[in-house]
Coordinates of C-alpha atoms and ligand atoms in Angstrom, one line a residue:
M1 CA 100.0 72.1 95.1
L2 CA 99.9 75.6 93.8
R3 CA 98.8 77.3 97.0
T4 CA 99.1 76.5 100.6
R5 CA 96.1 77.1 102.8
T6 CA 96.6 77.2 106.5
R7 CA 95.8 74.1 108.2
R8 CA 94.7 74.7 111.7
S9 CA 93.0 71.4 111.3
F10 CA 96.4 69.8 111.2
L11 CA 96.8 70.4 114.9
I12 CA 93.2 70.1 115.9
G13 CA 92.8 67.0 113.9
G14 CA 95.9 65.5 115.4
A15 CA 94.7 66.2 118.9
A16 CA 91.3 64.7 118.1
A17 CA 92.8 61.6 116.7
L18 CA 94.8 61.1 119.8
A19 CA 91.9 61.8 122.0
S20 CA 89.7 59.3 120.2
A21 CA 92.5 56.7 120.6
G22 CA 92.4 57.4 124.3
L23 CA 96.1 58.3 124.2
Y24 CA 95.8 62.0 124.7
E25 CA 94.7 61.8 128.3
A26 CA 97.2 59.1 129.1
L27 CA 99.9 61.1 127.6
Y28 CA 99.2 64.1 129.7
R29 CA 98.4 62.3 132.9
S30 CA 101.6 60.2 132.8
K31 CA 104.6 61.2 134.9
A32 CA 106.7 60.8 131.8
V33 CA 104.9 63.6 130.2
N34 CA 106.0 64.0 126.6
Q35 CA 108.8 61.5 126.9
L36 CA 110.4 63.2 129.9
Q37 CA 111.2 61.3 133.0
W38 CA 109.8 62.9 136.2
P39 CA 113.0 64.5 137.5
L40 CA 113.2 66.5 134.3
R41 CA 109.6 67.5 134.6
E42 CA 110.3 68.7 138.2
V43 CA 112.9 71.0 136.8
H44 CA 110.5 72.3 134.1
E45 CA 107.9 73.1 136.8
A46 CA 110.5 75.2 138.7
N47 CA 111.6 76.7 135.3
R48 CA 107.9 77.5 134.7
A49 CA 107.6 79.5 138.0
L50 CA 110.8 81.3 137.3
T51 CA 109.9 82.1 133.7
N52 CA 106.5 83.4 134.7
L53 CA 108.2 85.6 137.4
L54 CA 110.7 86.9 134.9
F55 CA 108.1 88.0 132.4
R56 CA 105.8 89.4 135.1
Q57 CA 108.6 91.4 136.6
R58 CA 109.6 92.6 133.2
V59 CA 113.2 91.5 133.6
L60 CA 115.1 92.5 130.5
A61 CA 117.5 90.4 128.5
P62 CA 120.9 92.2 128.2
T63 CA 121.3 94.4 125.1
Y64 CA 124.5 94.8 123.1
K65 CA 126.3 97.4 121.0
P66 CA 126.1 97.3 117.2
S67 CA 129.8 96.4 117.1
E68 CA 129.0 93.2 119.0
V69 CA 126.5 91.9 116.4
T70 CA 127.6 88.6 115.1
G71 CA 124.8 87.8 112.7
L72 CA 122.7 84.7 113.0
R73 CA 123.2 81.2 111.6
I74 CA 120.3 79.5 109.9
N75 CA 118.9 76.7 111.9
G76 CA 115.6 74.8 111.5
D77 CA 113.5 74.9 108.4
F78 CA 110.2 73.3 109.4
G79 CA 107.4 75.1 107.7
I80 CA 109.7 77.4 105.8
D81 CA 108.7 77.8 102.1
T82 CA 111.8 78.9 100.3
G83 CA 109.8 79.9 97.3
L84 CA 107.2 82.0 99.1
I85 CA 105.9 84.9 97.0
E86 CA 106.0 87.4 99.7
S87 CA 103.3 89.5 98.2
S88 CA 100.9 86.6 98.9
W89 CA 101.7 86.5 102.5
G90 CA 99.2 87.6 105.2
L91 CA 99.3 87.4 109.0
Q92 CA 96.0 85.8 110.2
L93 CA 94.8 87.0 113.6
V94 CA 92.1 84.9 115.1
G95 CA 90.3 85.6 118.4
L96 CA 90.3 89.5 118.1
D97 CA 87.7 91.7 119.7
R98 CA 85.0 92.5 117.1
P99 CA 87.2 91.6 114.1
Q100 CA 84.5 92.9 111.7
Q101 CA 85.5 96.5 112.8
Y102 CA 88.8 96.2 110.7
R103 CA 88.9 96.6 107.0
Q104 CA 91.2 93.5 106.9
F105 CA 88.4 91.4 108.2
L106 CA 87.7 88.0 106.5
P107 CA 84.8 85.7 107.3
D108 CA 87.1 82.7 106.9
V109 CA 90.9 83.3 107.2
D110 CA 91.6 79.6 106.6
L111 CA 90.9 80.4 102.9
W112 CA 93.9 82.7 102.7
E113 CA 96.3 81.2 100.2
Y114 CA 100.1 81.5 100.4
R115 CA 101.7 81.2 97.0
S116 CA 105.1 79.7 96.2
K117 CA 107.5 80.1 93.3
D118 CA 108.6 76.5 93.9
D119 CA 105.1 75.3 93.1
Y120 CA 105.1 77.4 89.9
E121 CA 108.4 75.8 88.8
S122 CA 107.2 72.3 89.4
Q123 CA 104.0 73.0 87.6
T124 CA 105.8 74.7 84.8
E125 CA 108.1 71.7 84.5
A126 CA 105.1 69.3 84.4
R127 CA 103.5 71.5 81.8
S128 CA 106.5 71.8 79.7
Q129 CA 105.9 68.1 78.7
E130 CA 102.5 69.2 77.4
P131 CA 102.0 71.2 74.2
D132 CA 102.3 74.7 75.5
V133 CA 99.6 77.2 74.8
K134 CA 100.8 80.7 75.3
G135 CA 99.0 82.4 78.1
K136 CA 97.6 79.1 79.4
G137 CA 100.4 78.6 82.0
P138 CA 99.9 78.8 85.7
E139 CA 100.4 82.5 85.5
A140 CA 97.4 82.8 83.4
K141 CA 95.2 81.0 85.9
P142 CA 91.9 82.8 86.0
K143 CA 91.5 85.1 89.1
Q144 CA 89.3 83.5 91.7
N145 CA 86.7 85.2 93.8
A146 CA 88.5 87.6 96.2
N147 CA 86.8 86.0 99.1
A148 CA 87.5 82.5 98.1
A149 CA 91.2 83.2 97.2
P150 CA 92.2 86.1 99.2
G151 CA 95.9 85.3 98.6
G152 CA 95.2 85.5 94.9
P153 CA 97.6 86.1 92.0
P154 CA 100.1 88.7 93.2
P155 CA 97.4 90.5 95.0
K156 CA 96.9 94.2 95.3
P157 CA 95.7 94.9 98.9
Q158 CA 92.3 96.1 97.6
Q159 CA 91.7 92.7 95.9
A160 CA 93.1 90.7 98.7
I161 CA 91.3 92.3 101.5
P162 CA 87.6 92.7 100.9
H163 CA 86.1 95.6 102.8
L164 CA 83.5 94.9 105.5
Q165 CA 80.6 95.8 103.2
E166 CA 81.8 93.4 100.5
S167 CA 82.5 90.5 102.8
A168 CA 79.4 91.1 105.0
G169 CA 77.2 89.4 102.3
V170 CA 79.4 86.2 102.3
T171 CA 77.8 83.3 104.0
A172 CA 80.6 81.7 106.0
S173 CA 80.5 77.9 106.3
A174 CA 80.0 76.4 109.8
D175 CA 83.6 75.8 110.4
A176 CA 84.8 79.2 109.0
V177 CA 87.4 80.9 111.0
P178 CA 86.6 84.7 111.1
G179 CA 89.5 87.0 111.6
V180 CA 91.7 89.6 110.3
V181 CA 94.5 89.2 107.8
L182 CA 97.3 91.8 108.0
R183 CA 99.8 92.5 105.3
L184 CA 103.4 93.5 105.9
E185 CA 102.3 97.1 105.2
D186 CA 99.9 97.0 108.1
L187 CA 102.6 95.8 110.5
K188 CA 104.9 98.5 109.2
K189 CA 102.4 101.1 110.2
L190 CA 102.8 100.1 113.8
P191 CA 105.6 101.5 115.9
Y192 CA 109.0 100.1 114.8
T193 CA 111.4 98.8 117.5
E194 CA 115.0 97.6 117.2
Q195 CA 116.9 95.6 119.7
I196 CA 120.3 93.9 119.8
T197 CA 120.1 90.8 121.9
Q198 CA 121.6 87.4 122.4
F199 CA 119.9 84.5 120.5
K200 CA 120.4 81.2 122.3
C201 CA 119.7 77.8 120.8
V202 CA 119.2 74.9 123.2
E203 CA 121.9 73.0 121.2
G204 CA 124.4 75.2 123.0
W205 CA 125.3 78.0 120.6
S206 CA 124.5 81.7 120.9
Q207 CA 124.8 84.8 118.7
I208 CA 124.2 88.6 118.9
V209 CA 121.5 89.7 116.6
R210 CA 120.0 93.1 115.6
W211 CA 116.3 92.6 115.3
G212 CA 113.7 95.0 114.0
G213 CA 110.0 94.9 114.0
V214 CA 106.9 95.4 116.1
R215 CA 106.6 94.7 119.8
F216 CA 104.0 92.1 120.2
R217 CA 102.3 94.3 122.8
D218 CA 102.0 97.1 120.3
L219 CA 100.3 94.7 117.9
L220 CA 97.9 93.7 120.8
R221 CA 97.3 97.4 121.4
A222 CA 96.3 98.0 117.8
Y223 CA 94.4 94.7 117.4
P224 CA 93.1 93.7 120.9
P225 CA 92.0 90.1 121.5
A226 CA 88.5 89.4 122.6
N227 CA 87.8 88.5 126.2
I228 CA 86.7 85.0 127.0
D229 CA 84.2 84.8 129.8
G230 CA 85.1 88.4 130.7
K231 CA 88.8 87.8 130.9
P232 CA 91.6 88.3 128.4
P233 CA 92.6 85.0 126.7
T234 CA 95.5 83.1 128.4
Y235 CA 97.2 81.5 125.4
V236 CA 98.4 82.4 122.0
T237 CA 99.3 79.8 119.2
M238 CA 101.4 80.7 116.2
E239 CA 101.7 78.6 113.1
T240 CA 103.5 78.4 109.8
S241 CA 101.3 78.5 106.7
N242 CA 101.4 74.7 106.2
G243 CA 101.0 73.9 109.9
E244 CA 104.4 72.2 109.9
F245 CA 105.7 74.3 112.8
N246 CA 103.9 75.9 115.6
A247 CA 104.6 77.5 119.0
S248 CA 102.3 78.5 121.8
F249 CA 102.8 81.0 124.5
D250 CA 101.2 82.5 127.7
M251 CA 100.3 86.1 127.6
P252 CA 102.9 87.4 129.9
S253 CA 105.6 86.1 127.6
L254 CA 104.1 87.9 124.7
L255 CA 103.5 91.1 126.6
H256 CA 107.2 91.3 127.5
P257 CA 108.7 94.5 126.0
Q258 CA 111.4 92.4 124.2
T259 CA 109.0 90.1 122.4
L260 CA 109.1 91.3 118.8
L261 CA 107.4 90.3 115.6
C262 CA 110.4 90.9 113.5
Y263 CA 110.6 91.7 109.8
S264 CA 114.1 93.0 109.7
M265 CA 117.6 91.9 110.7
D266 CA 120.6 94.2 110.6
G267 CA 118.4 96.9 109.2
V268 CA 117.4 95.0 106.1
P269 CA 114.4 92.8 105.4
L270 CA 114.5 89.4 107.0
Q271 CA 115.8 86.5 104.8
I272 CA 113.3 83.8 104.0
A273 CA 115.5 81.2 105.8
H274 CA 115.4 83.4 108.9
G275 CA 111.6 83.5 108.8
A276 CA 110.5 86.2 106.4
P277 CA 108.2 88.0 106.2
V278 CA 107.7 87.8 109.9
R279 CA 109.1 85.8 112.8
L280 CA 109.4 86.0 116.5
A281 CA 112.3 87.3 118.5
M282 CA 112.1 86.6 122.2
P283 CA 115.5 86.9 123.9
L284 CA 114.3 85.5 127.3
K285 CA 113.4 82.2 125.7
Y286 CA 115.4 79.6 123.7
G287 CA 115.5 79.8 119.9
Y288 CA 113.1 76.9 119.5
K289 CA 110.2 79.1 120.7
Q290 CA 111.2 81.9 118.2
I291 CA 109.0 80.7 115.4
K292 CA 109.9 81.8 111.9
A293 CA 107.5 82.4 108.9
I294 CA 104.5 83.1 111.0
A295 CA 101.2 82.9 109.1
S296 CA 98.6 82.8 111.9
I297 CA 98.3 84.0 115.4
T298 CA 95.3 82.6 117.4
F299 CA 94.2 83.8 120.8
G300 CA 92.3 81.5 123.1
N301 CA 92.2 79.6 126.4
V302 CA 93.6 76.4 125.1
R303 CA 97.3 75.7 125.3
T304 CA 98.3 74.1 122.1
P305 CA 101.2 71.6 122.4
D306 CA 103.9 73.1 120.3
Y307 CA 106.2 71.4 117.9
W308 CA 109.2 71.1 120.2
E309 CA 107.1 70.4 123.3
K310 CA 105.7 67.3 121.6
L311 CA 109.3 66.2 121.1
G312 CA 110.0 66.5 124.8
Y313 CA 111.3 70.0 125.2
D314 CA 110.1 72.3 127.9
W315 CA 107.1 74.4 126.8
Y316 CA 108.4 77.5 128.8
A317 CA 111.9 77.3 127.3
G318 CA 113.0 80.1 129.6
L319 CA 116.8 80.9 129.7
Ligands
MTE401 N1 109.1 77.8 111.3 C1 110.2 77.5 112.0 N2 110.6 78.3 113.0 C2 111.7 77.9 113.8 C3 112.3 76.7 113.5 C4 111.9 75.8 112.5 O1 112.4 74.7 112.2 N3 110.9 76.3 111.7 N4 113.4 76.3 114.4 C5 113.5 77.0 115.6 C6 114.9 76.8 116.2 S1 115.2 75.4 117.0 C7 115.8 77.8 116.2 S2 117.3 77.7 117.0 C8 115.5 79.1 115.5 C9 116.6 79.4 114.5 O2 116.4 80.6 113.8 P1 117.4 81.1 112.8 O3 117.4 80.1 111.6 O4 116.9 82.4 112.3 O5 118.8 81.1 113.3 O6 114.3 79.1 114.8 C10 113.3 78.5 115.5 N5 112.1 78.7 114.8
MO402 MO1 117.1 75.7 118.2

């Protein structure tokens, strides 16, 4: 496929399928929740209380000197598109307070398309078998309507983000997901924070990393989520563009001052394998919560089971 659209339906559809099979309830009621025997689950419940306490009390993870930085190995590539054309990337924010107020508003963020060089290459290969007509390759693909293909051919921000007036006339389909799509430039306008912290993987290794980016709470300040029944949302779900990897969080974890949306490491732009353009750094939780290649952030009151939780790992993942 030439472009990847986000597939929130991947998760929602999966849950619905389980529910209709009557398995969803059974899975969550069972003592062996998510393949964990009950003694482990007990530990997780204690961990949960502790983790919440830590984040509420704003306990800080230790920070290190630049001379202590070790760099970070590459671990885990679910949902990572090595050929991502970074200019086609956008960060979808869903569940914001009055999203229409932002110039980056889109009536349906699910239509955002993430483009990949790999897809071009495989298309070009397939096409090289055909008689080649100059200018008819995938690069020459006609531009689609900016609203239908906001990720469009290497998009200029003006083309990619219709202004409110332009998009206001668009009739969104019933299952449209209205929201805001931020570009990297938008994130770079928010306060920049660096921190040198320890990164711990549950596999048993740890490294010292210099991260740079935006504190999640600074993002929330600039783009506040909508209240639900008069109260702030309780959960946040983040996904890669193809829905292959996701992670969900409670609000206190994200409001922690060391929770960063990172776009740099060692003072240079993040590598694709480390989650460019944007990944999470969260030194009070294990690596498996620190989702790389984030494409969408959704605020709500539903706790989405995340990738590693479904495989039996603790959702809180507190250190
Ligand atoms: N999209 C995505 N994010 C991910 C993973 C992954 O497979 N895909 N793996 C997680 C795990 S288990 C770890 S330890 C860290 C590793 O990050 P690194 O490759 O930058 O060291 O990414 C986390 N985030
Ligand atoms: Mo990990």
